[in-house]
Each structure stands twice: as C-alpha cells, then as structure tokens.
Amino acid sequence: MKIARRAQAGTMQSSDIMVFAEPGDELIIEIDSTVAKQYEHLIRAKITEVIERMNVTSGIFRIKDRGALDYAIAARVEAVISRAQEQEA
Amino acid sequence: MHSYITGEAQIREAVSLLKDAGLDYDPAHEVFLGIYEDGRLIASGARDHNILKMVAVDEEYQNTGAFSEIINALITDAFQAGHDHLFVFTKPMYTFHFESLNFTPLCTTDKVAVLEFGKSIKSYLENLRNLSRRGRNSGLVMNCNPFTKGHRFLIQTAAKESDFVYVFVVQEDKSIVPYQDRLDLVRRGTAELKNVYVIPSGEYAVSRITFPSYFLKNKEQVTKQQIETDLRIFGQHIAPAFNIIKRYVGEEPICEFTSLYNEAMKRLMPEYGIKLVEMERKTAGETLISASTVRRLLFDGKHEEMKTLVPEATYEYLLKNKDMLRARFDKFSKSSK
C-alpha cells in the first residue's frame, strides 16, 4: 500500500507528536524530536512497526515529536495513514 | 481554543499584545488567530502564505501551553491551506522557543532569526548531493528574466576560472518570464559548458522568504536586513554543500537595488571564505546588456536590436511567446500598484 495523498495527524502540545505523510517513491521517515538524542531509535522503531503492520510500502513521513509515549506515537501514525488513504471529499 | 482575530476592537487588543512583545502589527496576512481566556487575548499568531508572523504570548501566560497551542493552530491551518513548509521570522531571543517546537534555525542576524518547519534546507541540499563536486568551485544566483548574452558571459568566465560552477536560478515565479522557461533557457544557453550545473534555488535564495522586496516595486521596502538574511543562508548552508569559494556577479550601474545587494555581498561573503568577483557589464555595441533592456526592446517591437543582446534560443523564445509575456507584464504591473 502507498500513501495516496497528503495528510496530517497529532498536535504540537507537549507529550504529543505531529505526523505528516505525503506520497513518495520510497519509504522515508524524517524525525525531529525534542528528545531525539535519547530516543530517536525507539521512536523510529515504533513508527516502522505501525507502518509495517498497516502494509505501507512507500511514502514520506515527517515526524515532529515533543516527547510522545509509545501508544501516542502509534495512534498518530495510524491516524495519518488512515487519512492518507481516504478519498478526497 | 483559538479563534480568528477580526474587527477593530479585537485588532486593537492584538496590537497592544504585539507591542508588549516588541513586535509590529503587519496587515499583510491571510489569517490572524488568537487564544482568549475569559474574553481576554492571551496569545496571537498570523500567517501570510507560508510565513508565520506576529506570534506573541501575554507575559503572564509564557509558561502555559499557550505558545504551543497558537503554533499548533497555525500549523494545522497552514496544512489545510496546502502549506507544509513554513517559515517564521522572529527575534533572536525567541529562537529557543521555536526550536522546542521542532522548528529548525535557518539564519540569524543581530536583529532577526529565521526558522523553518516541515521541510528543511538539509533535505533540499541532500537531494542535490549527487551534484556536489570537490574543487575550487563558484556559484551564481540569477533570475535570468530572460537569459541574455550578459548572463552567458558571466557563466562562461566563471566556468573558465573554476573547477565547477553552480548556477542557482531563482525559483520564485514572480517574474515576467515564467520560472520553468527561465530555467530551460539557462540550461540550453549553457549546455556546451560541461562543468556548469544549473539548479533551481528552492526557497533559499532570492525567494519570497529570503528576500521579499526583490519582488516588490517599492524600493523603500528593501531592507538591509533581508539582504543579509539571504546572503547568510547562501554563505552558511549552500556554499559549503558545493565547495563554493567564489561568487560571480555582474556590476550593477543601473538598478540601485541590485547594487545595494552587491555592496552587501562584498561585505558579507568574505565572512564565509567566499571571494566576490564583480565583473563589468558586457556590452553589445554601445548598449549595456541587461534583462530589463531586453524586455523593453521586445515590447517596443525593436526585435533586431534585441537580437544582438540575447543568445539564439532566447531570441526565438521571446518572439514566439511575446503575447504571453505581454499578458504577464500587464498582470504584474497591475498587482504591484
């Protein structure tokens, strides 16, 4: 499955994460995080896990994290993928 | 929750909030949002195209979530309007606040800090990395509206005196000759120069972001600040990515505004180890070659005279597209009044 259109999920509140998705030829995950130094690898692992579970094979994901916990990351990534599949209204 | 700031009384309240933060009210914006608590404005922020401005938070609410809430509202609104690459101009002392919301600093002068959100100059340069060459290279930033023999002479000279040459063509589509056509004419006009790369400037050189007044007719709005921002981005980010140690420009005897830009280059480029090479304008007979002269000759129907100033490909293009260019000229001169 590919990212069909641009979508966004999440907020910039502390402990949340904002995720942007857009179509792309390969799978790219760009992570900006206030806690990148300590946790970037864990954030990436979580995002990759959700993307794989939802069978997404290509698309660009831009992540703006403000210290979100695992379940918040998973929920936001899931939401952005669902939105990126919806038909244009 | 945020709401739109509209109406005289609300705007007056916002102006006072901005004043406390040391900011001026700027009427050029598409949306102006505010957060109210008990009917009182505690935070504001506006967006013009993909530029965020007038972001201010009441002093009492500095350490609440008000700042991230207003930024969040602006980003969400901008995304819905189709902008996923945002810029903010702020005071250097506020850089840290934006950084904590994942904005990336692009450039700082003593008065202004520019940060970006969404995409970044890092990824712009990353995408161009396959064009990066070792050597003593040169760079040129040009609008080429349209590409003349003067532009070609400047590029040829740079090509002779450098290992590789990077020509950044202004990507902002606000000139009479459309961006894609300008780029195409530069590529065709330099095709025989094997060590020259022609690259779109993205939003990072002489763009609506780095240098808004370049596209305004009103010279009073040309600020030294903008020129400095534009040049520092070039020196700090673009030049090192391509090993650029010289920047070539044509002398500017006519346009006061471009000569101001050239003066600033002389002062700032050496800070980044870049030598400025300013070359005398090429002439065709008695005429100084300039793109504005070419446009005037085209619209005055003096095609033979024009022919001596431009390469063959540009000449053919101009004749073929005269009506389209005329229409764009009319449109731009109307909108800038």
Coordinates of C-alpha atoms in Angstrom, one line a residue:
Chain A
M1 CA 0.0 0.0 0.0
K2 CA 1.2 3.5 -0.8
I3 CA 0.5 6.9 0.7
A4 CA -2.1 8.3 -1.7
R5 CA -2.4 11.9 -0.5
R6 CA -1.0 14.4 1.9
A7 CA -2.3 14.1 5.5
Q8 CA -1.6 15.2 9.0
A9 CA -2.3 14.0 12.5
G10 CA -1.5 15.0 16.0
T11 CA -0.7 18.3 17.7
M12 CA 2.3 20.3 18.9
Q13 CA 1.3 20.0 22.5
S14 CA 3.9 18.8 24.9
S15 CA 3.9 14.9 25.1
D16 CA 2.2 14.7 21.7
I17 CA 3.5 14.1 18.3
M18 CA 2.6 15.7 14.9
V19 CA 2.9 13.4 11.9
F20 CA 2.8 14.5 8.2
A21 CA 2.5 12.0 5.4
E22 CA 2.9 12.5 1.7
P23 CA 3.3 10.3 -1.4
G24 CA 6.8 9.3 -2.3
D25 CA 8.6 6.6 -4.3
E26 CA 10.3 5.1 -1.4
L27 CA 9.7 4.9 2.3
I28 CA 11.3 7.8 4.1
I29 CA 10.9 8.6 7.8
E30 CA 12.3 12.0 9.0
I31 CA 12.3 12.5 12.7
D32 CA 12.6 15.8 14.5
S33 CA 12.2 15.4 18.3
T34 CA 13.0 17.3 21.4
V35 CA 14.3 14.0 22.8
A36 CA 16.0 12.8 19.6
K37 CA 19.3 12.3 21.3
Q38 CA 18.0 9.7 23.8
Y39 CA 15.0 8.2 22.0
E40 CA 15.2 8.6 18.2
H41 CA 15.9 4.9 17.6
L42 CA 12.9 3.9 19.8
I43 CA 10.6 6.4 18.0
R44 CA 11.7 5.1 14.7
A45 CA 11.2 1.5 15.7
K46 CA 7.7 2.3 16.9
I47 CA 6.8 4.2 13.7
T48 CA 8.3 1.5 11.5
E49 CA 6.3 -1.2 13.4
V50 CA 3.0 0.6 12.7
I51 CA 3.8 1.3 9.1
E52 CA 4.6 -2.3 8.5
R53 CA 1.6 -3.5 10.3
M54 CA -0.6 -1.3 8.1
N55 CA 1.3 -2.6 5.0
V56 CA 2.5 0.8 3.8
T57 CA 5.5 0.3 1.5
S58 CA 6.2 3.8 0.3
G59 CA 5.6 7.4 1.3
I60 CA 7.3 10.2 3.2
F61 CA 6.7 10.6 6.9
R62 CA 7.8 13.8 8.6
I63 CA 7.7 13.5 12.4
K64 CA 7.6 16.4 14.8
D65 CA 7.8 14.8 18.3
R66 CA 7.5 16.5 21.6
G67 CA 8.2 13.6 23.8
A68 CA 5.2 11.4 23.0
L69 CA 4.8 8.0 24.6
D70 CA 4.6 4.8 22.6
Y71 CA 0.8 4.5 22.4
A72 CA 0.5 8.1 21.3
I73 CA 3.1 7.6 18.6
A74 CA 1.3 4.5 17.4
A75 CA -2.1 6.2 17.4
R76 CA -0.9 9.3 15.5
V77 CA 0.9 7.2 12.8
E78 CA -2.2 5.0 12.4
A79 CA -4.4 8.1 12.1
V80 CA -2.2 9.7 9.5
I81 CA -2.1 6.6 7.4
S82 CA -5.9 6.2 7.5
R83 CA -6.3 9.8 6.5
A84 CA -3.8 9.4 3.7
Q85 CA -6.0 6.7 2.2
E86 CA -9.3 8.5 2.4
Q87 CA -10.9 9.6 -0.8
E88 CA -10.7 13.4 -1.5
A89 CA -14.1 14.9 -0.4
Chain B
M1 CA -9.5 27.2 21.9
H2 CA -8.3 29.6 19.3
S3 CA -10.4 31.9 17.1
Y4 CA -10.0 34.4 14.4
I5 CA -9.0 37.9 15.3
T6 CA -11.2 40.2 13.3
G7 CA -12.9 43.5 13.9
E8 CA -11.5 46.8 15.0
A9 CA -11.6 46.3 18.8
Q10 CA -10.0 42.8 18.6
I11 CA -7.3 44.0 16.3
R12 CA -6.6 46.9 18.7
E13 CA -6.2 44.5 21.5
A14 CA -3.8 42.4 19.4
V15 CA -1.7 45.4 18.5
S16 CA -1.2 46.1 22.2
L17 CA -0.2 42.5 22.9
L18 CA 2.3 42.6 20.0
K19 CA 3.7 45.9 21.3
D20 CA 4.4 44.3 24.7
A21 CA 6.3 41.6 22.9
G22 CA 8.3 44.2 20.9
L23 CA 6.5 43.4 17.6
D24 CA 4.8 45.5 15.0
Y25 CA 1.3 44.8 13.5
D26 CA 1.7 43.8 9.9
P27 CA -1.5 44.0 7.8
A28 CA -0.1 41.6 5.2
H29 CA -1.5 38.3 6.4
E30 CA -4.1 35.7 5.4
V31 CA -5.2 34.5 8.8
F32 CA -4.7 36.0 12.2
L33 CA -5.5 33.7 15.2
G34 CA -5.8 34.4 18.8
I35 CA -6.3 32.5 22.0
Y36 CA -8.7 34.1 24.5
E37 CA -9.1 33.4 28.2
D38 CA -12.1 35.0 30.0
G39 CA -12.6 37.2 27.0
R40 CA -9.0 38.5 27.1
L41 CA -6.5 37.9 24.3
I42 CA -3.5 35.9 25.7
A43 CA -1.7 34.8 22.5
S44 CA -1.7 35.7 18.9
G45 CA -0.2 34.5 15.6
A46 CA -0.7 35.1 11.9
R47 CA 0.2 33.5 8.6
D48 CA 0.9 35.0 5.3
H49 CA 1.2 32.3 2.6
N50 CA 3.8 30.1 4.2
I51 CA 5.3 32.6 6.6
L52 CA 4.3 32.8 10.2
K53 CA 4.4 36.2 11.9
M54 CA 3.1 38.2 14.8
V55 CA 3.5 35.4 17.2
A56 CA 3.1 36.8 20.7
V57 CA 2.1 35.4 24.1
D58 CA 1.0 37.5 27.1
E59 CA 3.7 37.7 29.7
E60 CA 1.5 36.0 32.4
Y61 CA 1.0 33.0 30.1
Q62 CA 4.5 32.4 29.0
N63 CA 4.9 29.2 30.8
T64 CA 1.5 27.7 30.0
G65 CA 0.7 25.8 26.8
A66 CA -0.5 29.0 25.1
F67 CA 2.6 29.2 22.8
S68 CA 2.4 25.7 21.6
E69 CA -1.4 26.0 21.2
I70 CA -1.1 29.0 18.9
I71 CA 1.7 27.5 16.9
N72 CA -0.3 24.2 16.6
A73 CA -3.4 26.2 15.4
L74 CA -1.2 28.0 12.8
I75 CA 0.4 24.8 11.5
T76 CA -2.8 22.9 11.3
D77 CA -4.5 25.8 9.5
A78 CA -1.5 26.2 7.1
F79 CA -1.5 22.5 6.3
Q80 CA -5.2 22.7 5.3
A81 CA -4.4 25.6 3.1
G82 CA -1.7 23.4 1.4
H83 CA 1.5 24.7 3.1
D84 CA 3.7 22.0 4.6
H85 CA 6.9 24.1 4.6
L86 CA 6.7 27.0 6.9
F87 CA 9.0 29.8 7.9
V88 CA 8.9 32.2 10.9
F89 CA 10.7 35.5 11.4
T90 CA 11.3 36.3 15.0
K91 CA 13.7 37.9 17.3
P92 CA 16.9 36.0 18.0
M93 CA 15.9 35.8 21.7
Y94 CA 12.8 33.7 20.8
T95 CA 14.7 31.1 18.7
F96 CA 14.8 28.7 21.6
H97 CA 11.0 28.7 22.0
F98 CA 10.5 27.7 18.4
E99 CA 13.3 25.2 18.5
S100 CA 11.5 23.4 21.3
L101 CA 8.6 23.0 18.9
N102 CA 10.9 21.4 16.3
F103 CA 11.5 24.5 14.2
T104 CA 15.0 24.5 12.7
P105 CA 17.1 27.7 12.7
L106 CA 18.0 28.8 9.1
C107 CA 19.8 32.0 9.8
T108 CA 20.3 34.6 12.5
T109 CA 21.4 38.2 12.2
D110 CA 21.7 40.6 15.1
K111 CA 18.0 41.6 14.7
V112 CA 16.2 38.7 13.1
A113 CA 16.1 34.9 13.3
V114 CA 14.6 32.8 10.6
L115 CA 13.4 29.3 11.3
E116 CA 11.7 26.7 9.2
F117 CA 9.3 23.9 9.9
G118 CA 8.2 20.9 7.9
K119 CA 10.9 20.6 5.2
S120 CA 14.4 21.8 5.7
I121 CA 17.4 23.1 3.9
K122 CA 19.1 19.9 4.9
S123 CA 16.8 17.8 2.8
Y124 CA 17.0 20.4 -0.1
L125 CA 20.8 20.0 -0.1
E126 CA 20.6 16.3 0.5
N127 CA 18.6 15.9 -2.7
L128 CA 21.3 17.8 -4.6
R129 CA 24.2 15.9 -3.2
N130 CA 24.9 13.9 -6.3
L131 CA 25.8 17.3 -8.0
S132 CA 28.3 18.2 -5.3
R133 CA 31.9 18.2 -6.6
R134 CA 35.2 18.6 -5.0
G135 CA 37.3 21.5 -6.2
R136 CA 37.6 25.3 -6.3
N137 CA 34.0 25.9 -7.3
S138 CA 32.0 29.0 -8.0
G139 CA 28.3 30.0 -7.6
L140 CA 26.0 32.4 -9.2
V141 CA 22.4 33.3 -8.2
M142 CA 20.4 34.6 -11.2
N143 CA 16.9 35.4 -12.1
C144 CA 17.6 35.5 -15.9
N145 CA 14.4 37.3 -16.9
P146 CA 15.3 36.4 -19.6
F147 CA 18.7 34.8 -20.2
T148 CA 21.0 37.3 -22.0
K149 CA 24.4 37.2 -23.5
G150 CA 25.5 39.1 -20.4
H151 CA 24.4 36.2 -18.2
R152 CA 26.2 33.7 -20.5
F153 CA 29.4 35.7 -20.5
L154 CA 29.4 35.8 -16.7
I155 CA 28.8 32.0 -16.5
Q156 CA 31.5 31.3 -19.2
T157 CA 34.0 33.4 -17.3
A158 CA 33.3 31.6 -14.1
A159 CA 33.5 28.2 -15.9
K160 CA 36.9 29.1 -17.2
E161 CA 38.2 30.2 -13.8
S162 CA 36.7 27.4 -11.6
D163 CA 36.6 23.7 -11.4
F164 CA 32.8 23.6 -11.3
V165 CA 30.1 26.3 -11.5
Y166 CA 26.7 26.2 -9.9
V167 CA 24.1 28.5 -11.3
F168 CA 21.1 28.9 -9.0
V169 CA 18.1 30.1 -10.9
V170 CA 15.5 32.0 -8.8
Q171 CA 12.6 29.6 -8.5
E172 CA 10.0 32.1 -7.3
D173 CA 7.6 32.5 -10.2
K174 CA 7.0 36.2 -9.9
S175 CA 8.9 37.5 -13.0
I176 CA 7.6 38.2 -16.5
V177 CA 9.3 35.1 -18.0
P178 CA 7.9 32.1 -16.2
Y179 CA 10.2 30.1 -13.9
Q180 CA 10.3 26.9 -16.0
D181 CA 11.1 28.9 -19.1
R182 CA 13.9 30.9 -17.4
L183 CA 15.4 27.6 -16.1
D184 CA 15.1 26.0 -19.5
L185 CA 16.8 28.9 -21.4
V186 CA 19.7 28.9 -18.9
R187 CA 20.1 25.2 -19.4
R188 CA 20.0 25.5 -23.2
G189 CA 22.3 28.5 -23.2
T190 CA 25.0 26.8 -21.1
A191 CA 24.6 23.2 -22.4
E192 CA 28.1 23.3 -24.1
L193 CA 29.8 24.2 -20.7
K194 CA 30.4 20.8 -19.2
N195 CA 31.4 22.0 -15.8
V196 CA 28.3 24.1 -15.2
Y197 CA 25.3 22.8 -13.2
V198 CA 22.0 24.7 -13.4
I199 CA 19.9 24.3 -10.2
P200 CA 16.6 25.6 -9.0
S201 CA 17.1 27.9 -6.0
G202 CA 14.3 26.4 -4.0
E203 CA 13.0 28.8 -1.3
Y204 CA 16.5 29.5 -0.1
A205 CA 18.0 32.2 -2.5
V206 CA 16.3 35.4 -3.5
S207 CA 12.9 33.9 -2.7
R208 CA 9.7 35.3 -1.3
I209 CA 11.1 34.1 2.0
T210 CA 14.7 35.2 2.0
F211 CA 14.2 38.4 0.0
P212 CA 10.6 39.5 -0.3
S213 CA 11.3 43.0 -1.5
Y214 CA 13.1 41.7 -4.6
F215 CA 9.6 41.1 -6.0
L216 CA 8.1 44.4 -4.9
K217 CA 8.5 47.5 -7.0
N218 CA 8.6 49.7 -3.9
K219 CA 12.3 50.3 -3.2
E220 CA 11.7 51.7 0.3
Q221 CA 10.8 48.2 1.4
V222 CA 14.2 46.9 0.5
T223 CA 15.8 46.4 3.9
K224 CA 19.4 45.6 4.6
Q225 CA 18.1 43.0 7.0
Q226 CA 16.5 40.9 4.2
I227 CA 19.6 41.2 2.0
E228 CA 21.7 40.0 5.0
T229 CA 19.4 37.0 5.6
D230 CA 19.5 36.0 2.0
L231 CA 23.3 36.2 1.9
R232 CA 23.9 34.5 5.2
I233 CA 21.8 31.5 4.1
F234 CA 23.9 31.2 1.0
G235 CA 27.2 31.5 2.9
Q236 CA 26.3 29.3 5.7
H237 CA 24.3 26.5 4.0
I238 CA 24.5 26.5 0.2
A239 CA 28.1 27.4 -0.5
P240 CA 29.7 24.7 1.8
A241 CA 27.5 22.0 0.3
F242 CA 29.0 22.6 -3.2
N243 CA 32.5 23.8 -2.2
I244 CA 31.8 27.2 -3.5
I245 CA 34.6 29.7 -2.8
K246 CA 33.8 32.4 -5.3
R247 CA 30.6 34.1 -6.2
Y248 CA 30.3 35.9 -9.5
V249 CA 28.1 38.9 -10.1
G250 CA 27.6 41.5 -12.8
E251 CA 28.3 45.1 -11.9
E252 CA 25.1 47.0 -11.4
P253 CA 25.3 50.5 -12.8
I254 CA 21.5 50.9 -13.4
C255 CA 19.4 49.3 -10.6
E256 CA 20.0 50.9 -7.2
F257 CA 18.5 48.0 -5.5
T258 CA 20.7 45.3 -7.0
S259 CA 23.8 47.5 -6.4
L260 CA 22.8 47.5 -2.7
Y261 CA 22.8 43.7 -2.8
N262 CA 26.2 43.7 -4.5
E263 CA 27.6 46.0 -1.8
A264 CA 26.3 43.7 0.9
M265 CA 27.9 40.7 -0.8
K266 CA 31.3 42.4 -0.7
R267 CA 30.9 42.9 3.0
L268 CA 29.4 39.5 4.0
M269 CA 30.7 36.8 1.6
P270 CA 34.3 37.0 2.9
E271 CA 33.0 36.1 6.4
Y272 CA 32.2 32.7 4.9
G273 CA 35.5 32.4 3.0
I274 CA 33.9 33.3 -0.3
K275 CA 35.5 35.7 -2.7
L276 CA 33.2 38.1 -4.6
V277 CA 34.1 38.5 -8.3
E278 CA 32.3 41.6 -9.7
M279 CA 32.5 41.8 -13.4
E280 CA 31.9 44.7 -15.7
R281 CA 28.7 44.6 -17.6
K282 CA 29.1 43.2 -21.1
T283 CA 28.0 45.5 -23.9
A284 CA 26.7 44.9 -27.4
G285 CA 27.9 47.8 -29.4
E286 CA 27.0 50.8 -27.3
T287 CA 24.3 49.1 -25.3
L288 CA 24.8 47.6 -21.8
I289 CA 23.3 44.2 -21.8
S290 CA 20.6 43.8 -19.2
A291 CA 17.5 41.7 -19.0
S292 CA 15.3 44.8 -18.4
T293 CA 16.6 46.4 -21.7
V294 CA 15.8 43.1 -23.5
R295 CA 12.2 43.2 -22.2
R296 CA 11.8 46.8 -23.2
L297 CA 13.1 46.2 -26.7
L298 CA 10.8 43.2 -27.0
F299 CA 7.7 45.2 -26.0
D300 CA 8.7 48.2 -28.1
G301 CA 8.9 45.8 -31.1
K302 CA 12.7 46.5 -31.7
H303 CA 13.5 42.9 -32.4
E304 CA 16.7 43.5 -34.5
E305 CA 18.2 45.5 -31.7
M306 CA 17.1 42.9 -29.1
K307 CA 18.7 40.1 -31.2
T308 CA 22.2 41.4 -30.5
L309 CA 21.7 41.1 -26.7
V310 CA 20.5 37.5 -26.3
P311 CA 21.5 34.0 -27.4
E312 CA 19.7 32.5 -30.3
A313 CA 17.5 30.3 -28.2
T314 CA 16.3 33.2 -26.0
Y315 CA 15.6 35.3 -29.1
E316 CA 13.4 32.6 -30.6
Y317 CA 11.6 32.0 -27.4
L318 CA 10.9 35.7 -26.9
L319 CA 9.4 36.2 -30.4
K320 CA 7.3 33.0 -30.1
N321 CA 5.9 33.9 -26.6
K322 CA 5.6 37.7 -26.9
D323 CA 1.8 37.7 -26.3
M324 CA 2.1 35.5 -23.2
L325 CA 4.9 37.7 -21.8
R326 CA 3.0 40.9 -22.5
A327 CA 0.0 39.5 -20.6
R328 CA 2.2 38.6 -17.6
F329 CA 3.8 42.0 -17.7
D330 CA 0.3 43.6 -17.6
K331 CA -0.8 41.3 -14.8
F332 CA 2.3 42.0 -12.7
S333 CA 2.3 45.8 -13.2
K334 CA -1.3 45.8 -12.1
S335 CA -0.8 43.8 -9.0
S336 CA 2.2 45.7 -7.8
K337 CA 0.3 49.0 -7.8

